[in-house]
Short mmCIF file of C-alpha atoms in Angstrom, two decimals:
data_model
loop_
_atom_site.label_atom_id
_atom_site.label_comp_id
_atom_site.label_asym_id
_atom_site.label_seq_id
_atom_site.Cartn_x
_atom_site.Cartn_y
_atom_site.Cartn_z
CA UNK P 287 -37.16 -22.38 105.89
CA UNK P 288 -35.36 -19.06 106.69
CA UNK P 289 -37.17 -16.01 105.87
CA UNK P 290 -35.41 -12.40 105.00
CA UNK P 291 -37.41 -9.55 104.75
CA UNK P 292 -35.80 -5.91 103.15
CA UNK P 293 -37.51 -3.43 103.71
CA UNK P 294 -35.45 -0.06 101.95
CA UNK P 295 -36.76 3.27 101.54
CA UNK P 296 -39.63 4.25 99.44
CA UNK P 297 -38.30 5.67 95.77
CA UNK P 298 -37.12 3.86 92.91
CA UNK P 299 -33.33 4.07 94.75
CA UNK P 300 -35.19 1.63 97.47
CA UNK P 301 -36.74 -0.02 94.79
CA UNK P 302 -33.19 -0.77 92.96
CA UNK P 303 -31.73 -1.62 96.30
CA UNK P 304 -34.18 -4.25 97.41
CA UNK P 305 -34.10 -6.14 94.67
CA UNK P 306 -30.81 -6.32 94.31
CA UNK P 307 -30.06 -7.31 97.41
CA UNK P 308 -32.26 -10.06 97.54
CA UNK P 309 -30.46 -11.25 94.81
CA UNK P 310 -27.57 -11.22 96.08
CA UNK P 311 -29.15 -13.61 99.13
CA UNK P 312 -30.17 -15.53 96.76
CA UNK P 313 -26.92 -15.56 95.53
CA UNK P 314 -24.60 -15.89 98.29
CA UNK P 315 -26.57 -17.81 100.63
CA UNK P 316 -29.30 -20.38 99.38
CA UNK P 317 -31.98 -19.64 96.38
CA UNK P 318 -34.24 -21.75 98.34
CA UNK P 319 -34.73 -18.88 101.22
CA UNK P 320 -37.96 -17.31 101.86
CA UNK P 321 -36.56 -13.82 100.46
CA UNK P 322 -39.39 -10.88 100.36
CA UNK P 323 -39.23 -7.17 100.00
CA UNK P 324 -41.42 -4.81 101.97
CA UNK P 325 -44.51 -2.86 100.63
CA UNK P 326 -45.18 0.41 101.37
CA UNK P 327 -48.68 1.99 101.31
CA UNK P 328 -49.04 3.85 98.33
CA UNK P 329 -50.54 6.64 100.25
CA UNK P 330 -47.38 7.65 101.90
CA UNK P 331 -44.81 10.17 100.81
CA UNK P 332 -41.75 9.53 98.34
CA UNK P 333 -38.26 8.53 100.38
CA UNK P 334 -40.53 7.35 103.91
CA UNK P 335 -38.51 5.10 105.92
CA UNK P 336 -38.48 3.55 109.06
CA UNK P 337 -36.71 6.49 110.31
CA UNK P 338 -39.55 8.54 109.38
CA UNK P 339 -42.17 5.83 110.64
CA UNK P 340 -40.62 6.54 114.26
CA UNK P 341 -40.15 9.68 113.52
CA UNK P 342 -43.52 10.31 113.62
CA UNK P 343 -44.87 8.21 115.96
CA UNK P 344 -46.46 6.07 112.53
CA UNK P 345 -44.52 2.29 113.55
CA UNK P 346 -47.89 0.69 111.87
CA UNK P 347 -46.69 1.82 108.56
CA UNK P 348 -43.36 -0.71 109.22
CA UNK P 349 -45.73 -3.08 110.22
CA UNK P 350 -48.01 -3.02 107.53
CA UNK P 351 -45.15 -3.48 104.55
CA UNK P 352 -43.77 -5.99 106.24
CA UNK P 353 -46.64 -7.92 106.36
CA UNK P 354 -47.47 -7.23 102.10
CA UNK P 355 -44.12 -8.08 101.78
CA UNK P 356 -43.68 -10.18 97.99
CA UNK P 357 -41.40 -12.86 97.85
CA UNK P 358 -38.44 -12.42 95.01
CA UNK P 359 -36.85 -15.36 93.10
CA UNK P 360 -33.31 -15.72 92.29
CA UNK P 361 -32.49 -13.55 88.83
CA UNK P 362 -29.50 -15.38 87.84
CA UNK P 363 -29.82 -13.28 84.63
CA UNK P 364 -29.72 -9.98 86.79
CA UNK P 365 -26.31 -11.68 88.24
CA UNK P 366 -25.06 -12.46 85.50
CA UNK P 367 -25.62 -9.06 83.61
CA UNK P 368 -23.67 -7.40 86.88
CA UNK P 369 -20.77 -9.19 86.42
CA UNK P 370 -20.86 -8.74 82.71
CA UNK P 371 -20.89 -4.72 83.21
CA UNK P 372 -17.51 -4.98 85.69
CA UNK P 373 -15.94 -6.03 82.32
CA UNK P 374 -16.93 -3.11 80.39
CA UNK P 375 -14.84 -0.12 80.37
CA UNK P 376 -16.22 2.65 82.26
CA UNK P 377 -17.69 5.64 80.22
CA UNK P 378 -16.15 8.63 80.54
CA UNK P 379 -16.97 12.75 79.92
CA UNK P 380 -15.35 13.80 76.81
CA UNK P 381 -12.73 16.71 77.57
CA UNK P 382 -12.28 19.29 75.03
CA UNK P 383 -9.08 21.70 74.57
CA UNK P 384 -8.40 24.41 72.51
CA UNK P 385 -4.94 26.28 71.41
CA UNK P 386 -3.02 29.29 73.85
CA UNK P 387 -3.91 31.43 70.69
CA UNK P 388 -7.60 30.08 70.53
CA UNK P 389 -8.33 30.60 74.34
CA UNK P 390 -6.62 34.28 73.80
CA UNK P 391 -9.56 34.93 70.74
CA UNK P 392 -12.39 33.40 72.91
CA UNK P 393 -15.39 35.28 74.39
CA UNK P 394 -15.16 33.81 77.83
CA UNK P 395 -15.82 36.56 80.55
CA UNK P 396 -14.40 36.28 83.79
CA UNK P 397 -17.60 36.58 86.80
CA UNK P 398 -18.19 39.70 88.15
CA UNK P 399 -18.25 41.54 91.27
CA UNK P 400 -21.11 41.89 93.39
CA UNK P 401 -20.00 43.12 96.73
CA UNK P 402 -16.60 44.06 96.66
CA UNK P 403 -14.31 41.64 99.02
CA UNK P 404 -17.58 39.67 100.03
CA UNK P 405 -19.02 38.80 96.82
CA UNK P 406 -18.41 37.37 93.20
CA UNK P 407 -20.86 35.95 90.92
CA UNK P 408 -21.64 32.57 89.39
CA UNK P 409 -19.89 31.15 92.57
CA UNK P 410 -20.55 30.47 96.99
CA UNK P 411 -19.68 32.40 99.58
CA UNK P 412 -19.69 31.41 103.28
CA UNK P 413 -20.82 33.96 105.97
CA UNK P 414 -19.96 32.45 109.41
CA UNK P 415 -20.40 33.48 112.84
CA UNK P 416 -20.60 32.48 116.54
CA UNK P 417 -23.75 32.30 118.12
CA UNK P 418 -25.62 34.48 118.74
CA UNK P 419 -23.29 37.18 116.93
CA UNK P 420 -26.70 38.19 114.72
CA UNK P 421 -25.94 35.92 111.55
CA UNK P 422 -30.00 36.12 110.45
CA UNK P 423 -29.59 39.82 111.17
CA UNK P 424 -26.43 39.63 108.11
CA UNK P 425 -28.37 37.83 106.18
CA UNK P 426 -31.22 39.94 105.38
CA UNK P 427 -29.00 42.85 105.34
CA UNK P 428 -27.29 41.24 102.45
CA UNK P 429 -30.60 40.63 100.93
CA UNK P 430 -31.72 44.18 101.56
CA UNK P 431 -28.21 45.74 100.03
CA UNK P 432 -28.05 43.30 97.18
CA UNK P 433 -31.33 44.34 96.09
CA UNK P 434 -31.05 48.14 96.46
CA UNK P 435 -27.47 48.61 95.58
CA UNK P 436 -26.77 49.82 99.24
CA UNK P 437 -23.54 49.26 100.55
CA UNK P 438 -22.94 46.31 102.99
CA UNK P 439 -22.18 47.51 106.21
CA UNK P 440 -21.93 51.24 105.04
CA UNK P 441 -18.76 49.93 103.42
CA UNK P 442 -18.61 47.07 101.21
CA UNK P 443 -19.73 48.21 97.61
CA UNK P 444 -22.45 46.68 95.76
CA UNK P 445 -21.45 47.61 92.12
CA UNK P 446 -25.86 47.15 91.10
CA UNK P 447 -28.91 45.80 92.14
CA UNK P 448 -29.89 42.15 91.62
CA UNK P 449 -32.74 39.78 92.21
CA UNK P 450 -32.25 38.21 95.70
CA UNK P 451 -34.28 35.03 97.11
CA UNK P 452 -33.82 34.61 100.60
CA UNK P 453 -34.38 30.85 102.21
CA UNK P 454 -34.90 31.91 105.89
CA UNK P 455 -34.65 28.58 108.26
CA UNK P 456 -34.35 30.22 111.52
CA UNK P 457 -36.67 32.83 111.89
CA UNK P 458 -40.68 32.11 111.98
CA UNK P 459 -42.28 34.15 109.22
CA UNK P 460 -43.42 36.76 112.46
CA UNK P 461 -40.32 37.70 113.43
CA UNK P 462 -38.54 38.54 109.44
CA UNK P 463 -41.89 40.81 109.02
CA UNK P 464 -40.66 42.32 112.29
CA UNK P 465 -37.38 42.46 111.28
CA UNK P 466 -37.77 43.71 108.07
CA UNK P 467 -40.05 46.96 109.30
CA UNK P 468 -37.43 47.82 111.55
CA UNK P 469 -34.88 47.81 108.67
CA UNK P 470 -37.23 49.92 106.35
CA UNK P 471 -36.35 52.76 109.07
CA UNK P 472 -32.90 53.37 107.89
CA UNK P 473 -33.80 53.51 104.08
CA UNK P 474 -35.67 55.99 101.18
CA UNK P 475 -38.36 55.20 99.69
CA UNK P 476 -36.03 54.54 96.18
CA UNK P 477 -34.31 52.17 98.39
CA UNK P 478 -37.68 50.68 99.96
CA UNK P 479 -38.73 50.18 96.22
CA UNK P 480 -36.09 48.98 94.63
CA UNK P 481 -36.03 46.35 97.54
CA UNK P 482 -39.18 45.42 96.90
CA UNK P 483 -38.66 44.93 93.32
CA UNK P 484 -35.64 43.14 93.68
CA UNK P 485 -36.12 40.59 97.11
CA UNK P 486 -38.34 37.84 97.33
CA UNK P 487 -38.48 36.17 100.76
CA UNK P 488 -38.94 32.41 101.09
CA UNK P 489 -42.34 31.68 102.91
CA UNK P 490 -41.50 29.06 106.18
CA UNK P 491 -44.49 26.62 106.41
CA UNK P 492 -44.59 24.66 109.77
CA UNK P 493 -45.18 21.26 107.90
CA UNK P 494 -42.38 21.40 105.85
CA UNK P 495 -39.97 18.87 106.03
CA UNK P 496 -36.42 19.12 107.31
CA UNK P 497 -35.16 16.64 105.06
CA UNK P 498 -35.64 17.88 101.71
CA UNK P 499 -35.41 21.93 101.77
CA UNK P 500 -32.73 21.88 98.84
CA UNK P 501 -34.85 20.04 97.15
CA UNK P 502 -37.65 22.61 97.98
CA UNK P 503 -35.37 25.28 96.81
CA UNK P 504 -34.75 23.39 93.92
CA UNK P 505 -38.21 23.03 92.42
CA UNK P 506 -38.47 26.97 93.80
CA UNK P 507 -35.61 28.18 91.79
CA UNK P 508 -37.14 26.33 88.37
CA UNK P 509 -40.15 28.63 88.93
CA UNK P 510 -38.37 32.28 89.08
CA UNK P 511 -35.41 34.13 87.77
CA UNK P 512 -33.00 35.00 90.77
CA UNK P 513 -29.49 36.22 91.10
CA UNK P 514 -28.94 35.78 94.42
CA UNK P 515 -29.60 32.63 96.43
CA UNK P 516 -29.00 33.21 100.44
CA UNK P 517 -29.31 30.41 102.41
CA UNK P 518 -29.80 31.11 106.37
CA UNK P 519 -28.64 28.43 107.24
CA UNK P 520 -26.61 25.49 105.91
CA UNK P 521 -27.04 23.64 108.87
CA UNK P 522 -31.05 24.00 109.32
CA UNK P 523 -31.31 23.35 105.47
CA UNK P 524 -30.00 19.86 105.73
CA UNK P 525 -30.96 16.69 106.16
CA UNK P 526 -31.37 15.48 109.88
CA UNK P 527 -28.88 12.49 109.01
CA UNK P 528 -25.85 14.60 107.76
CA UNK P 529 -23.31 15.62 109.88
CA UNK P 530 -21.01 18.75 108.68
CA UNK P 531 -18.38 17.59 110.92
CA UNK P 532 -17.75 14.77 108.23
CA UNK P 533 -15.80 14.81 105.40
CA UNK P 534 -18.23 12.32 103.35
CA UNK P 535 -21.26 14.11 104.12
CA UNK P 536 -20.04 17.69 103.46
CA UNK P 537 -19.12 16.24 99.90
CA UNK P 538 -22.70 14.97 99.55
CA UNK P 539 -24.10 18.34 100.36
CA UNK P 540 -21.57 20.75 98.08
CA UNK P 541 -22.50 18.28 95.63
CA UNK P 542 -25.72 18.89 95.77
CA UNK P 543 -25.39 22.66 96.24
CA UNK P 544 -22.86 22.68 93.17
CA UNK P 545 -25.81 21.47 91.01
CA UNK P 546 -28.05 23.81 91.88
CA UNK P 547 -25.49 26.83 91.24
CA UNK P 548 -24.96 25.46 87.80
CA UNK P 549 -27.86 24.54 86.65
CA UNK P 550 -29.44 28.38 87.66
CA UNK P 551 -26.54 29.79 87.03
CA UNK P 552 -26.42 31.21 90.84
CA UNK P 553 -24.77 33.32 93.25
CA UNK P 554 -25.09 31.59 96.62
CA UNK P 555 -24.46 32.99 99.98
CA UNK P 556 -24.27 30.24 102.35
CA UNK P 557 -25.07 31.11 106.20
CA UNK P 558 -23.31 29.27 108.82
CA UNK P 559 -22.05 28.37 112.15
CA UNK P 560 -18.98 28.24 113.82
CA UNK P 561 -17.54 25.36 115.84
CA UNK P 562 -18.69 25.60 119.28
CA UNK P 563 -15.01 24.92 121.02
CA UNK P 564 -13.26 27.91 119.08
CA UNK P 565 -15.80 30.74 120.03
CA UNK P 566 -13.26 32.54 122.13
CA UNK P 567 -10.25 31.87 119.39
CA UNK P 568 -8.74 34.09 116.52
CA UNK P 569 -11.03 34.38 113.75
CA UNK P 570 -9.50 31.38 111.20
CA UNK P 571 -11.37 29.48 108.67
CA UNK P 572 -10.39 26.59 110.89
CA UNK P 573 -13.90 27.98 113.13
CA UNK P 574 -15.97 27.26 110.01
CA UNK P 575 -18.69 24.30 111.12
CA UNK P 576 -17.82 22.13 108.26
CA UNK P 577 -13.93 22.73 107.74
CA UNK P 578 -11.70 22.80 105.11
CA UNK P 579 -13.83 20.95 102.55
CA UNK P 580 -16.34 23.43 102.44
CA UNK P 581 -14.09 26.55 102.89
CA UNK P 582 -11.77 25.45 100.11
CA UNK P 583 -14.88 24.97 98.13
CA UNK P 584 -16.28 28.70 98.57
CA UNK P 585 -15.12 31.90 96.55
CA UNK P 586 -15.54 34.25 99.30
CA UNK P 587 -15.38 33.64 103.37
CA UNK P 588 -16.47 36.60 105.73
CA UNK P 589 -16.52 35.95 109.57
CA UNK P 590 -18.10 37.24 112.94
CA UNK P 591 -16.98 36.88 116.66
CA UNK P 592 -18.07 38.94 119.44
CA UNK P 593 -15.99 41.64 120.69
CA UNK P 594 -14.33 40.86 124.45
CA UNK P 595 -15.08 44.32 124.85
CA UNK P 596 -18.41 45.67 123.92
CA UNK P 597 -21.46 44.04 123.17
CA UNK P 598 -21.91 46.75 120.36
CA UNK P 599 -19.11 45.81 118.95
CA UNK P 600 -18.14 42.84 116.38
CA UNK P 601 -14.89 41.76 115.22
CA UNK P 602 -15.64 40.93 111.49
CA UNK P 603 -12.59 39.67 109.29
CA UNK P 604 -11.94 38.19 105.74
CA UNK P 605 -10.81 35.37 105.49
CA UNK P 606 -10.52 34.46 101.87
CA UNK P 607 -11.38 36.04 98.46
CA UNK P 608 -10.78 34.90 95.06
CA UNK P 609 -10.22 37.16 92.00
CA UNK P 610 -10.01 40.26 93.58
CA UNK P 611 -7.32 42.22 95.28
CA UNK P 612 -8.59 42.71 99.04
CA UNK P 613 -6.50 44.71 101.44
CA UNK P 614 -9.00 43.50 104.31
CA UNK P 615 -7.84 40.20 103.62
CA UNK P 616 -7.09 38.35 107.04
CA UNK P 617 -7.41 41.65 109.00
CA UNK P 618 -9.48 41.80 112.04
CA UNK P 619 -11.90 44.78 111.79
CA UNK P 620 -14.78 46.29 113.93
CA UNK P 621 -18.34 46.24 113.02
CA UNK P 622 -21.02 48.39 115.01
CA UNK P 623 -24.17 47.40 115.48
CA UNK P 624 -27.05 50.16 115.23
CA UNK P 625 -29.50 48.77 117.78
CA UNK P 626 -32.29 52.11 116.46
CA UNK P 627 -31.70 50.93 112.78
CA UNK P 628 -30.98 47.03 113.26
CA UNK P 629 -28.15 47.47 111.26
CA UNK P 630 -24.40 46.69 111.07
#
């Protein structure tokens, strides 16, 4: 007798999977096959895989659900309940509409500015750069600026302070302390205290797992009240098996990072890279490591590339703003950076 063995991932997703498909063996092929579905140990984390068996050198695990495998029997019921559901009309969200004169007498409010040209509330904004241009650098001088009301840059406004959390995934804990000291140079202590007050740094454990930091940030978020969500960076805070260079994945990732926005409420800055091949190009959005799909899906996009001329130097341009009249707006500008200070 043949025998089939599934062995899926270990949630309730897996769960759903297996038993489905074994069904569907059933099914298609002969209900007298030797169908089974693989047992985890109960010790091991939520979502392990074989993946993450070889990932870490644990192939015994495979073994041993394999062999505690239970066999399934045909659910011709389960079958027949699927096909019964194709039948039924899909449920759909309820839209709701109200009158030109209605919408004119509602108290919608439109979001508000944060950093002028960079920033708007209740909404993402990309910050993308070359390597090596200093992208963590940007990031915790956003942090610093959003929290004190500094301006970015010595430029860019920030209309008030607000409560920053900063999700570092490039720098060990070590080097933002060292960072951060050398910043605290440059400032008052009003502007040291109101940081303080305001930013709350993201501690970066060795043994935490690169597959699930949104999910991290998630259950972080539920515990606090921030503003400000920066992210440093998108492509360190995904999972291993995503790939921004595809559309289908990107859309699994703004999907997730659309949920989290709405259900805090958030401002997210999103970190990122460019596309290797383009470093010595014109700053477009086209350089943005994850394309159009996640550009069109930002409020705000402000890009780095080194200056041909001067290693002080960056060439910093705005590349898209919503709601708010920029006159920056696709204009290449420099940016110096203050080695003493460790600021742009």
């Amino acid at each position: 007798m043949s025998r089939y063995v599934i062995i899926y991932d270990k949630d309730d997703t897996g769960d759903k999977g297996s038993k489905k498909f074994a069904n569907n063996i059933h099914m298609q092929l002969d209900p007298k096959f030797d169908v089974r579905i693989a047992q985890w140990d109960k010790s091991l984390p939520d979502k392990w895989d074989i993946a993450e068996a070889i990932k870490q050198n644990k192939e015994h695990t495979i073994y041993e659900a394999i062999d505690n495998a239970i066999t399934v029997q045909p659910n011709y019921a389960l079958d027949h309940a699927e096909h019964e559901s194709k039948s039924i009309k899909k449920e759909v969200e309820e839209l709701e509409h109200m009158s030109f004169g209605q919408l004119l007498q509602s108290d919608f409010k439109a979001p508000e500015i944060i950093i002028h040209e960079i920033l708007q509330e209740k909404s993402v904004s990309l910050i993308g750069g070359c390597s090596g241009i200093g992208k963590s650098w940007i990031g915790l001088n956003l942090a610093i600026c959003i929290a004190s009301g500094r301006p970015l840059f010595n430029h860019f406004e920030v209309l008030e302070p607000r409560r920053v959390l900063l999700a570092q995934f490039e720098l060990d804990n070590g080097q933002v302390l060292e960072r951060c000291r050398l910043l605290t140079k440059n400032m008052s202590d009003a502007e040291i205290n109101k940081t303080s007050e305001n930013f709350d740094y993201i501690i970066l454990k060795d043994n935490q797992s690169f597959t699930d930091r949104w999910d991290a940030i998630d259950n972080k978020l539920s515990q606090g009240n921030w503003d400000v969500l920066i992210v440093d960076n998108l492509y360190t805070s995904i999972s291993t098996d995503l790939d921004l260079t595809n559309n289908n994945d990107i859309a699994k990732v703004l999907k997730i990072i659309d949920a989290i926005q709405k259900e805090y409420n958030l401002t997210i800055i999103l970190i990122t890279h460019h596309l290797k091949h383009r470093a010595e190009l014109i700053i477009t959005k086209d350089d943005i490591l994850g394309g159009a799909s996640l550009t069109r899906y930002a409020s705000n996009v402000f890009q780095m590339k080194k200056s041909t001329l001067s290693n002080e130097y960056k060439i910093g341009k705005i590349t898209k703003v919503r709601d708010e009249e920029c006159n920056l707006e696709e204009i290449p500008f420099k940016i110096k950076w203050d080695n003493d200070n460790a600021i742009f």
